[in-house]
PDB file of C-alpha atoms in Angstrom:
ATOM      1  CA  MET A  27     157.655 126.177 143.243  1.00 38.00           C
ATOM      2  CA  THR A  28     158.243 129.859 142.405  1.00 40.00           C
ATOM      3  CA  HIS A  29     156.761 131.396 139.249  1.00 47.00           C
ATOM      4  CA  PRO A  30     157.678 134.677 137.536  1.00 52.00           C
ATOM      5  CA  PRO A  31     155.747 137.638 138.910  1.00 55.00           C
ATOM      6  CA  GLY A  32     153.312 140.006 137.284  1.00 66.00           C
ATOM      7  CA  ASP A  33     152.841 139.968 133.532  1.00 73.00           C
ATOM      8  CA  LEU A  34     155.059 136.904 133.106  1.00 79.00           C
ATOM      9  CA  ALA A  35     152.784 134.739 135.261  1.00 90.00           C
ATOM     10  CA  TRP A  36     149.413 133.163 134.456  1.00 96.00           C
ATOM     11  CA  GLN A  37     147.248 134.420 137.347  1.00 96.00           C
ATOM     12  CA  GLY A  38     147.025 131.052 139.035  1.00 96.00           C
ATOM     13  CA  GLU A  39     146.363 132.805 142.346  1.00 97.00           C
ATOM     14  CA  LEU A  40     143.066 134.116 140.916  1.00 97.00           C
ATOM     15  CA  LEU A  41     141.827 130.695 139.846  1.00 98.00           C
ATOM     16  CA  ASP A  42     139.081 128.947 141.808  1.00 98.00           C
ATOM     17  CA  LEU A  43     140.931 125.651 141.577  1.00 98.00           C
ATOM     18  CA  ASP A  44     138.225 123.549 143.235  1.00 98.00           C
ATOM     19  CA  ALA A  45     135.603 124.866 140.802  1.00 98.00           C
ATOM     20  CA  TYR A  46     137.856 124.277 137.793  1.00 98.00           C
ATOM     21  CA  LEU A  47     138.663 120.703 138.822  1.00 98.00           C
ATOM     22  CA  ALA A  48     134.975 120.013 139.427  1.00 98.00           C
ATOM     23  CA  ARG A  49     134.189 121.426 135.973  1.00 98.00           C
ATOM     24  CA  ILE A  50     136.528 118.919 134.310  1.00 98.00           C
ATOM     25  CA  GLY A  51     135.576 116.016 136.590  1.00 98.00           C
ATOM     26  CA  TYR A  52     138.985 115.764 138.273  1.00 98.00           C
ATOM     27  CA  GLU A  53     139.297 114.187 141.709  1.00 97.00           C
ATOM     28  CA  GLY A  54     142.232 112.896 143.704  1.00 93.00           C
ATOM     29  CA  ASP A  55     145.938 113.683 143.808  1.00 95.00           C
ATOM     30  CA  ARG A  56     146.972 117.254 142.966  1.00 97.00           C
ATOM     31  CA  SER A  57     150.748 116.846 142.926  1.00 98.00           C
ATOM     32  CA  PRO A  58     152.507 118.007 139.722  1.00 98.00           C
ATOM     33  CA  THR A  59     153.170 114.607 138.157  1.00 98.00           C
ATOM     34  CA  LEU A  60     152.781 113.230 134.636  1.00 98.00           C
ATOM     35  CA  GLU A  61     149.746 111.220 135.722  1.00 98.00           C
ATOM     36  CA  THR A  62     148.096 114.369 137.069  1.00 98.00           C
ATOM     37  CA  LEU A  63     148.891 116.186 133.814  1.00 98.00           C
ATOM     38  CA  ARG A  64     147.344 113.398 131.756  1.00 98.00           C
ATOM     39  CA  ARG A  65     144.166 113.446 133.801  1.00 98.00           C
ATOM     40  CA  LEU A  66     143.948 117.237 133.682  1.00 98.00           C
ATOM     41  CA  GLN A  67     144.217 117.348 129.905  1.00 98.00           C
ATOM     42  CA  GLY A  68     141.797 114.465 129.381  1.00 97.00           C
ATOM     43  CA  GLY A  69     139.237 116.058 131.656  1.00 97.00           C
ATOM     44  CA  HIS A  70     139.625 119.521 130.163  1.00 98.00           C
ATOM     45  CA  VAL A  71     139.302 118.614 126.478  1.00 97.00           C
ATOM     46  CA  THR A  72     136.290 116.348 127.022  1.00 96.00           C
ATOM     47  CA  SER A  73     134.435 118.660 129.421  1.00 97.00           C
ATOM     48  CA  ILE A  74     134.834 122.224 128.124  1.00 98.00           C
ATOM     49  CA  PRO A  75     133.729 122.749 124.515  1.00 97.00           C
ATOM     50  CA  PHE A  76     135.273 124.964 121.870  1.00 98.00           C
ATOM     51  CA  GLU A  77     133.035 127.820 120.677  1.00 97.00           C
ATOM     52  CA  ASN A  78     133.163 131.378 119.349  1.00 97.00           C
ATOM     53  CA  LEU A  79     129.573 132.435 120.005  1.00 96.00           C
ATOM     54  CA  GLU A  80     130.472 135.672 121.803  1.00 95.00           C
ATOM     55  CA  ILE A  81     131.904 137.022 118.550  1.00 92.00           C
ATOM     56  CA  PHE A  82     128.838 136.007 116.566  1.00 87.00           C
ATOM     57  CA  LEU A  83     126.583 137.601 119.191  1.00 90.00           C
ATOM     58  CA  GLY A  84     128.514 140.875 118.933  1.00 89.00           C
ATOM     59  CA  ARG A  85     130.298 140.764 122.294  1.00 93.00           C
ATOM     60  CA  PRO A  86     134.046 140.930 122.983  1.00 95.00           C
ATOM     61  CA  VAL A  87     136.036 137.860 123.986  1.00 97.00           C
ATOM     62  CA  LEU A  88     137.697 138.745 127.290  1.00 97.00           C
ATOM     63  CA  LEU A  89     140.916 137.141 128.490  1.00 97.00           C
ATOM     64  CA  GLY A  90     142.415 137.046 131.976  1.00 97.00           C
ATOM     65  CA  VAL A  91     141.646 134.295 134.449  1.00 98.00           C
ATOM     66  CA  GLU A  92     138.775 136.084 136.173  1.00 98.00           C
ATOM     67  CA  ALA A  93     136.867 136.590 132.909  1.00 98.00           C
ATOM     68  CA  VAL A  94     137.735 133.179 131.487  1.00 98.00           C
ATOM     69  CA  GLN A  95     136.772 131.173 134.548  1.00 98.00           C
ATOM     70  CA  ASP A  96     133.544 133.144 134.899  1.00 98.00           C
ATOM     71  CA  LYS A  97     132.567 132.118 131.385  1.00 98.00           C
ATOM     72  CA  LEU A  98     134.017 128.595 131.031  1.00 98.00           C
ATOM     73  CA  VAL A  99     133.707 127.395 134.633  1.00 98.00           C
ATOM     74  CA  ARG A 100     130.931 129.279 136.434  1.00 97.00           C
ATOM     75  CA  HIS A 101     128.616 129.689 133.448  1.00 96.00           C
ATOM     76  CA  ARG A 102     129.680 126.378 131.852  1.00 96.00           C
ATOM     77  CA  ARG A 103     130.244 127.892 128.433  1.00 96.00           C
ATOM     78  CA  GLY A 104     133.034 127.069 126.013  1.00 97.00           C
ATOM     79  CA  GLY A 105     135.679 129.194 124.382  1.00 97.00           C
ATOM     80  CA  TYR A 106     138.479 129.094 121.868  1.00 97.00           C
ATOM     81  CA  CYS A 107     142.192 128.415 122.208  1.00 97.00           C
ATOM     82  CA  PHE A 108     143.307 131.566 124.037  1.00 98.00           C
ATOM     83  CA  GLU A 109     140.582 131.160 126.670  1.00 98.00           C
ATOM     84  CA  HIS A 110     141.202 127.442 127.112  1.00 98.00           C
ATOM     85  CA  THR A 111     144.969 127.788 127.307  1.00 98.00           C
ATOM     86  CA  GLU A 112     144.908 130.678 129.794  1.00 98.00           C
ATOM     87  CA  LEU A 113     142.582 128.676 132.049  1.00 98.00           C
ATOM     88  CA  PHE A 114     144.731 125.537 131.739  1.00 98.00           C
ATOM     89  CA  ALA A 115     147.945 127.516 132.307  1.00 98.00           C
ATOM     90  CA  ALA A 116     146.514 129.065 135.472  1.00 98.00           C
ATOM     91  CA  ALA A 117     145.675 125.578 136.761  1.00 98.00           C
ATOM     92  CA  LEU A 118     149.170 124.304 135.904  1.00 98.00           C
ATOM     93  CA  GLU A 119     150.745 127.277 137.673  1.00 98.00           C
ATOM     94  CA  ARG A 120     148.552 126.814 140.737  1.00 97.00           C
ATOM     95  CA  LEU A 121     149.393 123.099 140.927  1.00 98.00           C
ATOM     96  CA  GLY A 122     153.147 123.722 140.653  1.00 98.00           C
ATOM     97  CA  PHE A 123     153.949 122.575 137.114  1.00 98.00           C
ATOM     98  CA  THR A 124     156.845 124.021 135.120  1.00 97.00           C
ATOM     99  CA  PHE A 125     155.720 125.012 131.628  1.00 98.00           C
ATOM    100  CA  THR A 126     156.166 127.364 128.693  1.00 97.00           C
ATOM    101  CA  ALA A 127     153.245 128.863 126.807  1.00 98.00           C
ATOM    102  CA  LEU A 128     153.621 128.815 123.018  1.00 98.00           C
ATOM    103  CA  SER A 129     151.912 130.262 119.946  1.00 97.00           C
ATOM    104  CA  ALA A 130     151.183 128.329 116.763  1.00 97.00           C
ATOM    105  CA  ARG A 131     150.173 128.968 113.165  1.00 96.00           C
ATOM    106  CA  VAL A 132     147.150 126.905 112.156  1.00 94.00           C
ATOM    107  CA  SER A 133     147.618 125.334 108.712  1.00 90.00           C
ATOM    108  CA  LEU A 134     145.149 122.431 108.343  1.00 87.00           C
ATOM    109  CA  GLY A 135     146.839 121.423 105.117  1.00 74.00           C
ATOM    110  CA  PHE A 136     147.316 124.915 103.643  1.00 75.00           C
ATOM    111  CA  ASP A 137     150.803 126.071 102.610  1.00 77.00           C
ATOM    112  CA  LYS A 138     150.069 129.808 102.985  1.00 77.00           C
ATOM    113  CA  LEU A 139     151.806 131.554 105.883  1.00 82.00           C
ATOM    114  CA  LEU A 140     149.134 132.460 108.414  1.00 84.00           C
ATOM    115  CA  PRO A 141     149.329 134.488 111.651  1.00 90.00           C
ATOM    116  CA  ALA A 142     150.079 132.817 114.970  1.00 93.00           C
ATOM    117  CA  THR A 143     146.528 132.525 116.270  1.00 95.00           C
ATOM    118  CA  HIS A 144     146.662 129.300 118.278  1.00 97.00           C
ATOM    119  CA  ALA A 145     147.857 128.722 121.848  1.00 98.00           C
ATOM    120  CA  LEU A 146     149.342 125.657 123.549  1.00 98.00           C
ATOM    121  CA  VAL A 147     151.870 124.806 126.264  1.00 98.00           C
ATOM    122  CA  ARG A 148     154.988 122.685 126.683  1.00 98.00           C
ATOM    123  CA  VAL A 149     155.262 121.147 130.154  1.00 98.00           C
ATOM    124  CA  GLU A 150     158.346 119.822 131.925  1.00 98.00           C
ATOM    125  CA  VAL A 151     157.371 117.044 134.329  1.00 97.00           C
ATOM    126  CA  ASP A 152     158.914 113.848 135.735  1.00 95.00           C
ATOM    127  CA  GLY A 153     162.104 114.440 133.761  1.00 96.00           C
ATOM    128  CA  GLY A 154     160.429 114.776 130.357  1.00 97.00           C
ATOM    129  CA  LEU A 155     158.893 117.383 128.066  1.00 98.00           C
ATOM    130  CA  TRP A 156     155.279 117.173 126.892  1.00 98.00           C
ATOM    131  CA  ILE A 157     153.030 119.175 124.571  1.00 98.00           C
ATOM    132  CA  CYS A 158     149.544 119.971 125.901  1.00 98.00           C
ATOM    133  CA  ASP A 159     147.074 121.316 123.346  1.00 98.00           C
ATOM    134  CA  VAL A 160     143.729 121.786 125.109  1.00 98.00           C
ATOM    135  CA  GLY A 161     142.212 124.577 123.015  1.00 96.00           C
ATOM    136  CA  PHE A 162     141.897 123.252 119.478  1.00 95.00           C
ATOM    137  CA  GLY A 163     138.565 121.511 119.916  1.00 92.00           C
ATOM    138  CA  ALA A 164     139.884 118.229 118.527  1.00 91.00           C
ATOM    139  CA  GLY A 165     142.083 116.822 121.284  1.00 89.00           C
ATOM    140  CA  PRO A 166     144.522 115.279 121.938  1.00 95.00           C
ATOM    141  CA  LEU A 167     143.147 113.442 124.954  1.00 95.00           C
ATOM    142  CA  ALA A 168     146.562 113.340 126.629  1.00 97.00           C
ATOM    143  CA  PRO A 169     149.913 115.168 126.485  1.00 98.00           C
ATOM    144  CA  LEU A 170     152.213 114.256 123.600  1.00 98.00           C
ATOM    145  CA  PRO A 171     155.881 113.499 124.259  1.00 97.00           C
ATOM    146  CA  PHE A 172     157.958 116.335 122.887  1.00 97.00           C
ATOM    147  CA  GLU A 173     160.046 114.188 120.563  1.00 97.00           C
ATOM    148  CA  ASP A 174     160.578 114.306 116.816  1.00 96.00           C
ATOM    149  CA  GLY A 175     158.397 111.636 115.217  1.00 96.00           C
ATOM    150  CA  ALA A 176     156.492 110.836 118.401  1.00 96.00           C
ATOM    151  CA  GLU A 177     153.099 109.315 117.633  1.00 94.00           C
ATOM    152  CA  ALA A 178     150.219 108.745 120.008  1.00 94.00           C
ATOM    153  CA  GLU A 179     147.192 106.538 119.412  1.00 91.00           C
ATOM    154  CA  GLN A 180     144.409 107.630 121.745  1.00 90.00           C
ATOM    155  CA  GLY A 181     141.262 105.552 121.520  1.00 83.00           C
ATOM    156  CA  GLY A 182     141.107 105.660 117.719  1.00 85.00           C
ATOM    157  CA  TRP A 183     142.431 109.219 117.412  1.00 91.00           C
ATOM    158  CA  ALA A 184     146.071 109.633 116.407  1.00 93.00           C
ATOM    159  CA  TYR A 185     148.587 112.503 116.602  1.00 96.00           C
ATOM    160  CA  ARG A 186     152.203 112.981 115.539  1.00 97.00           C
ATOM    161  CA  LEU A 187     154.865 115.570 116.357  1.00 97.00           C
ATOM    162  CA  GLU A 188     157.530 116.454 113.815  1.00 96.00           C
ATOM    163  CA  ARG A 189     160.524 118.742 113.986  1.00 94.00           C
ATOM    164  CA  LEU A 190     160.678 120.548 110.656  1.00 90.00           C
ATOM    165  CA  THR A 191     163.998 120.548 108.824  1.00 74.00           C
ATOM    166  CA  GLY A 192     166.261 123.584 108.609  1.00 63.00           C
ATOM    167  CA  ASP A 193     166.462 126.669 110.767  1.00 58.00           C
ATOM    168  CA  ALA A 194     163.053 128.269 111.262  1.00 54.00           C
ATOM    169  CA  GLY A 195     162.776 131.622 109.493  1.00 56.00           C
ATOM    170  CA  GLY A 196     166.449 131.416 108.520  1.00 56.00           C
ATOM    171  CA  LEU A 197     167.495 131.872 112.146  1.00 61.00           C
ATOM    172  CA  PRO A 198     170.334 129.497 113.097  1.00 56.00           C
ATOM    173  CA  GLY A 199     169.254 127.108 115.810  1.00 62.00           C
ATOM    174  CA  ALA A 200     165.599 128.159 115.757  1.00 70.00           C
ATOM    175  CA  GLN A 201     163.308 125.143 116.020  1.00 85.00           C
ATOM    176  CA  GLU A 202     159.973 124.820 114.262  1.00 91.00           C
ATOM    177  CA  TRP A 203     157.649 121.927 115.035  1.00 95.00           C
ATOM    178  CA  ALA A 204     154.438 120.616 113.515  1.00 95.00           C
ATOM    179  CA  LEU A 205     151.549 118.786 115.108  1.00 97.00           C
ATOM    180  CA  HIS A 206     149.713 116.404 112.804  1.00 96.00           C
ATOM    181  CA  GLN A 207     146.410 114.691 113.390  1.00 93.00           C
ATOM    182  CA  ARG A 208     144.996 111.688 111.561  1.00 89.00           C
ATOM    183  CA  GLY A 209     141.602 112.132 109.960  1.00 80.00           C
ATOM    184  CA  PRO A 210     139.379 110.038 107.715  1.00 77.00           C
ATOM    185  CA  GLU A 211     141.592 110.931 104.740  1.00 79.00           C
ATOM    186  CA  GLY A 212     144.967 110.397 106.444  1.00 84.00           C
ATOM    187  CA  TRP A 213     147.506 112.627 108.202  1.00 90.00           C
ATOM    188  CA  LEU A 214     146.905 116.375 108.223  1.00 90.00           C
ATOM    189  CA  ARG A 215     149.313 119.049 109.469  1.00 93.00           C
ATOM    190  CA  ARG A 216     147.266 120.861 112.078  1.00 94.00           C
ATOM    191  CA  HIS A 217     149.609 123.672 113.105  1.00 95.00           C
ATOM    192  CA  THR A 218     153.252 124.646 113.424  1.00 95.00           C
ATOM    193  CA  PHE A 219     154.960 126.324 116.358  1.00 95.00           C
ATOM    194  CA  MET A 220     158.329 127.612 117.477  1.00 93.00           C
ATOM    195  CA  LEU A 221     159.798 127.360 120.962  1.00 92.00           C
ATOM    196  CA  ALA A 222     159.859 131.084 121.748  1.00 92.00           C
ATOM    197  CA  PRO A 223     157.759 131.603 124.890  1.00 95.00           C
ATOM    198  CA  SER A 224     154.483 133.500 124.702  1.00 97.00           C
ATOM    199  CA  TYR A 225     152.945 135.581 127.456  1.00 97.00           C
ATOM    200  CA  ARG A 226     149.476 136.836 128.306  1.00 97.00           C
ATOM    201  CA  ILE A 227     150.045 140.052 126.373  1.00 96.00           C
ATOM    202  CA  ASP A 228     150.851 137.993 123.252  1.00 97.00           C
ATOM    203  CA  TYR A 229     147.592 136.130 123.621  1.00 98.00           C
ATOM    204  CA  GLU A 230     145.769 139.453 123.989  1.00 97.00           C
ATOM    205  CA  VAL A 231     147.132 140.497 120.590  1.00 97.00           C
ATOM    206  CA  GLY A 232     146.195 137.192 118.969  1.00 96.00           C
ATOM    207  CA  ASN A 233     142.781 137.282 120.589  1.00 97.00           C
ATOM    208  CA  HIS A 234     142.133 140.765 119.189  1.00 97.00           C
ATOM    209  CA  PHE A 235     142.912 139.578 115.657  1.00 96.00           C
ATOM    210  CA  VAL A 236     140.860 136.388 115.922  1.00 95.00           C
ATOM    211  CA  SER A 237     137.829 138.118 117.418  1.00 96.00           C
ATOM    212  CA  THR A 238     137.756 141.272 115.254  1.00 95.00           C
ATOM    213  CA  HIS A 239     139.673 140.980 111.983  1.00 94.00           C
ATOM    214  CA  PRO A 240     137.596 140.385 108.831  1.00 92.00           C
ATOM    215  CA  ASN A 241     140.090 137.731 107.693  1.00 89.00           C
ATOM    216  CA  SER A 242     139.639 135.734 110.889  1.00 91.00           C
ATOM    217  CA  PRO A 243     137.754 132.452 110.382  1.00 87.00           C
ATOM    218  CA  PHE A 244     135.665 133.244 113.463  1.00 90.00           C
ATOM    219  CA  THR A 245     134.237 136.698 112.749  1.00 91.00           C
ATOM    220  CA  GLY A 246     131.756 135.635 110.101  1.00 87.00           C
ATOM    221  CA  ARG A 247     130.344 132.366 111.377  1.00 90.00           C
ATOM    222  CA  ALA A 248     129.181 130.628 114.529  1.00 94.00           C
ATOM    223  CA  TYR A 249     131.402 127.641 115.259  1.00 95.00           C
ATOM    224  CA  SER A 250     131.480 125.030 118.029  1.00 97.00           C
ATOM    225  CA  GLN A 251     133.283 121.758 118.690  1.00 97.00           C
ATOM    226  CA  ARG A 252     132.866 119.040 121.315  1.00 96.00           C
ATOM    227  CA  TYR A 253     135.475 116.304 121.659  1.00 94.00           C
ATOM    228  CA  ALA A 254     135.052 112.897 123.259  1.00 90.00           C
ATOM    229  CA  PRO A 255     137.046 109.658 123.278  1.00 89.00           C
ATOM    230  CA  ASP A 256     134.836 108.186 120.562  1.00 90.00           C
ATOM    231  CA  VAL A 257     133.400 111.096 118.553  1.00 92.00           C
ATOM    232  CA  GLN A 258     134.077 114.737 117.683  1.00 94.00           C
ATOM    233  CA  TYR A 259     131.155 117.065 116.955  1.00 96.00           C
ATOM    234  CA  GLN A 260     131.425 120.274 114.935  1.00 97.00           C
ATOM    235  CA  LEU A 261     128.731 122.864 114.390  1.00 97.00           C
ATOM    236  CA  ASP A 262     129.649 125.278 111.608  1.00 97.00           C
ATOM    237  CA  GLY A 263     126.764 127.683 111.237  1.00 95.00           C
ATOM    238  CA  THR A 264     123.877 125.251 110.824  1.00 97.00           C
ATOM    239  CA  ARG A 265     125.913 122.271 109.613  1.00 97.00           C
ATOM    240  CA  LEU A 266     126.405 119.571 112.252  1.00 98.00           C
ATOM    241  CA  THR A 267     129.221 117.080 111.655  1.00 96.00           C
ATOM    242  CA  ALA A 268     130.035 114.009 113.742  1.00 94.00           C
ATOM    243  CA  THR A 269     133.403 112.335 113.121  1.00 92.00           C
ATOM    244  CA  HIS A 270     133.822 108.940 114.765  1.00 89.00           C
ATOM    245  CA  ALA A 271     137.168 107.675 116.001  1.00 85.00           C
ATOM    246  CA  ASP A 272     136.772 104.047 114.928  1.00 71.00           C
ATOM    247  CA  GLY A 273     137.809 104.718 111.327  1.00 60.00           C
ATOM    248  CA  ARG A 274     134.828 102.996 109.714  1.00 59.00           C
ATOM    249  CA  ALA A 275     133.840 103.918 106.174  1.00 56.00           C
ATOM    250  CA  ASP A 276     130.960 106.100 107.376  1.00 70.00           C
ATOM    251  CA  ALA A 277     133.075 107.748 110.089  1.00 81.00           C
ATOM    252  CA  VAL A 278     131.775 111.205 109.138  1.00 88.00           C
ATOM    253  CA  GLU A 279     128.082 112.073 109.432  1.00 92.00           C
ATOM    254  CA  VAL A 280     126.733 115.456 108.282  1.00 95.00           C
ATOM    255  CA  ARG A 281     123.319 116.977 108.958  1.00 96.00           C
ATOM    256  CA  GLU A 282     121.978 120.407 108.011  1.00 97.00           C
ATOM    257  CA  LEU A 283     119.954 122.004 110.804  1.00 97.00           C
ATOM    258  CA  GLU A 284     117.273 124.636 110.721  1.00 97.00           C
ATOM    259  CA  PRO A 285     118.397 127.798 112.567  1.00 96.00           C
ATOM    260  CA  GLY A 286     115.743 127.238 115.224  1.00 97.00           C
ATOM    261  CA  GLU A 287     117.239 123.816 116.050  1.00 97.00           C
ATOM    262  CA  VAL A 288     120.686 125.174 116.866  1.00 97.00           C
ATOM    263  CA  PRO A 289     120.194 126.286 120.512  1.00 97.00           C
ATOM    264  CA  LYS A 290     118.837 122.844 121.459  1.00 97.00           C
ATOM    265  CA  VAL A 291     121.710 121.067 119.690  1.00 98.00           C
ATOM    266  CA  LEU A 292     124.211 123.364 121.395  1.00 97.00           C
ATOM    267  CA  ALA A 293     122.739 122.436 124.776  1.00 97.00           C
ATOM    268  CA  GLU A 294     122.276 118.701 124.230  1.00 97.00           C
ATOM    269  CA  THR A 295     125.331 117.874 122.092  1.00 97.00           C
ATOM    270  CA  PHE A 296     127.869 120.551 123.046  1.00 97.00           C
ATOM    271  CA  GLY A 297     126.885 121.335 126.621  1.00 95.00           C
ATOM    272  CA  VAL A 298     126.443 125.026 125.798  1.00 96.00           C
ATOM    273  CA  GLU A 299     123.225 126.406 127.253  1.00 92.00           C
ATOM    274  CA  LEU A 300     122.513 129.937 126.081  1.00 95.00           C
ATOM    275  CA  ALA A 301     120.305 132.437 127.866  1.00 94.00           C
ATOM    276  CA  ALA A 302     116.957 132.871 126.134  1.00 95.00           C
ATOM    277  CA  ALA A 303     117.889 136.272 124.720  1.00 95.00           C
ATOM    278  CA  ASP A 304     121.177 134.960 123.329  1.00 96.00           C
ATOM    279  CA  ALA A 305     119.497 131.901 121.832  1.00 96.00           C
ATOM    280  CA  SER A 306     116.933 134.112 120.098  1.00 96.00           C
ATOM    281  CA  ARG A 307     119.630 136.419 118.771  1.00 95.00           C
ATOM    282  CA  LEU A 308     121.709 133.484 117.522  1.00 95.00           C
ATOM    283  CA  VAL A 309     118.736 132.033 115.648  1.00 96.00           C
ATOM    284  CA  GLY A 310     118.102 135.422 114.071  1.00 94.00           C
ATOM    285  CA  GLU A 311     121.732 135.823 112.975  1.00 91.00           C
ATOM    286  CA  LEU A 312     121.838 132.292 111.532  1.00 94.00           C
ATOM    287  CA  SER A 313     118.600 132.915 109.658  1.00 93.00           C
ATOM    288  CA  ARG A 314     119.986 136.120 108.163  1.00 89.00           C
ATOM    289  CA  ALA A 315     123.254 134.396 107.225  1.00 83.00           C
ATOM    290  CA  ARG A 316     121.318 131.685 105.415  1.00 81.00           C
ATOM    291  CA  GLY A 317     119.382 134.364 103.501  1.00 72.00           C
TER     292      GLY A 317
END
């Protein structure tokens, strides 16, 4: 298929597709079908972790496929939503999918209006529309049907899409949607999004805010997530949390680490292996943050 040129495209021609598919454990058919999309998303979210360590280590977060695949694919690091979504979009473009990139406002239960600092895509495939959210660090494992009230149970994890009532922002006909996820305490609104398309330049703006602004949740702490079909791990500073998908009473386990333990946990639990100099610097920063 033909994609828009230049700044409207997602640099799929620059992607090392074989390396990306190997990174997410994908083998087999590469035709743009719903089954391929499901396998791509499942492989991506369970293979490439979410992390903001570049910010905490004092380095810029670079977008563009060449920079993102060098970090997430070749060096087997993780990243946050803009990095994940640009990489996924490039793969979709290269494989011939039709899609629209979107921006979302993360809420996580808060009513305050927050900036659009999350990225996701809506894909048109096999006659239907699907939401793919690969950069949140907490699934979903598979695309969600783009339908009001659609719910998906995925191995103990659950997600729901909702079209919000009224015209978004007072604009007639404007649609605003919410993605909910079920946690140990019930349903939680994760983020809201409108259907206006986003482009790489929009993600550059969002990335600048997230990686530099003092009000960003990622400029003052080291944060990582690793998602699997049965458990989600979060590392917030030195606090390690494991949330299990089976819904048992002790579904959430919390452990406080010593700063010196963090590089080993990042490698063994999150699949993030830092160079020795970066590991030493991270331990130092975490020690100073603890006081």
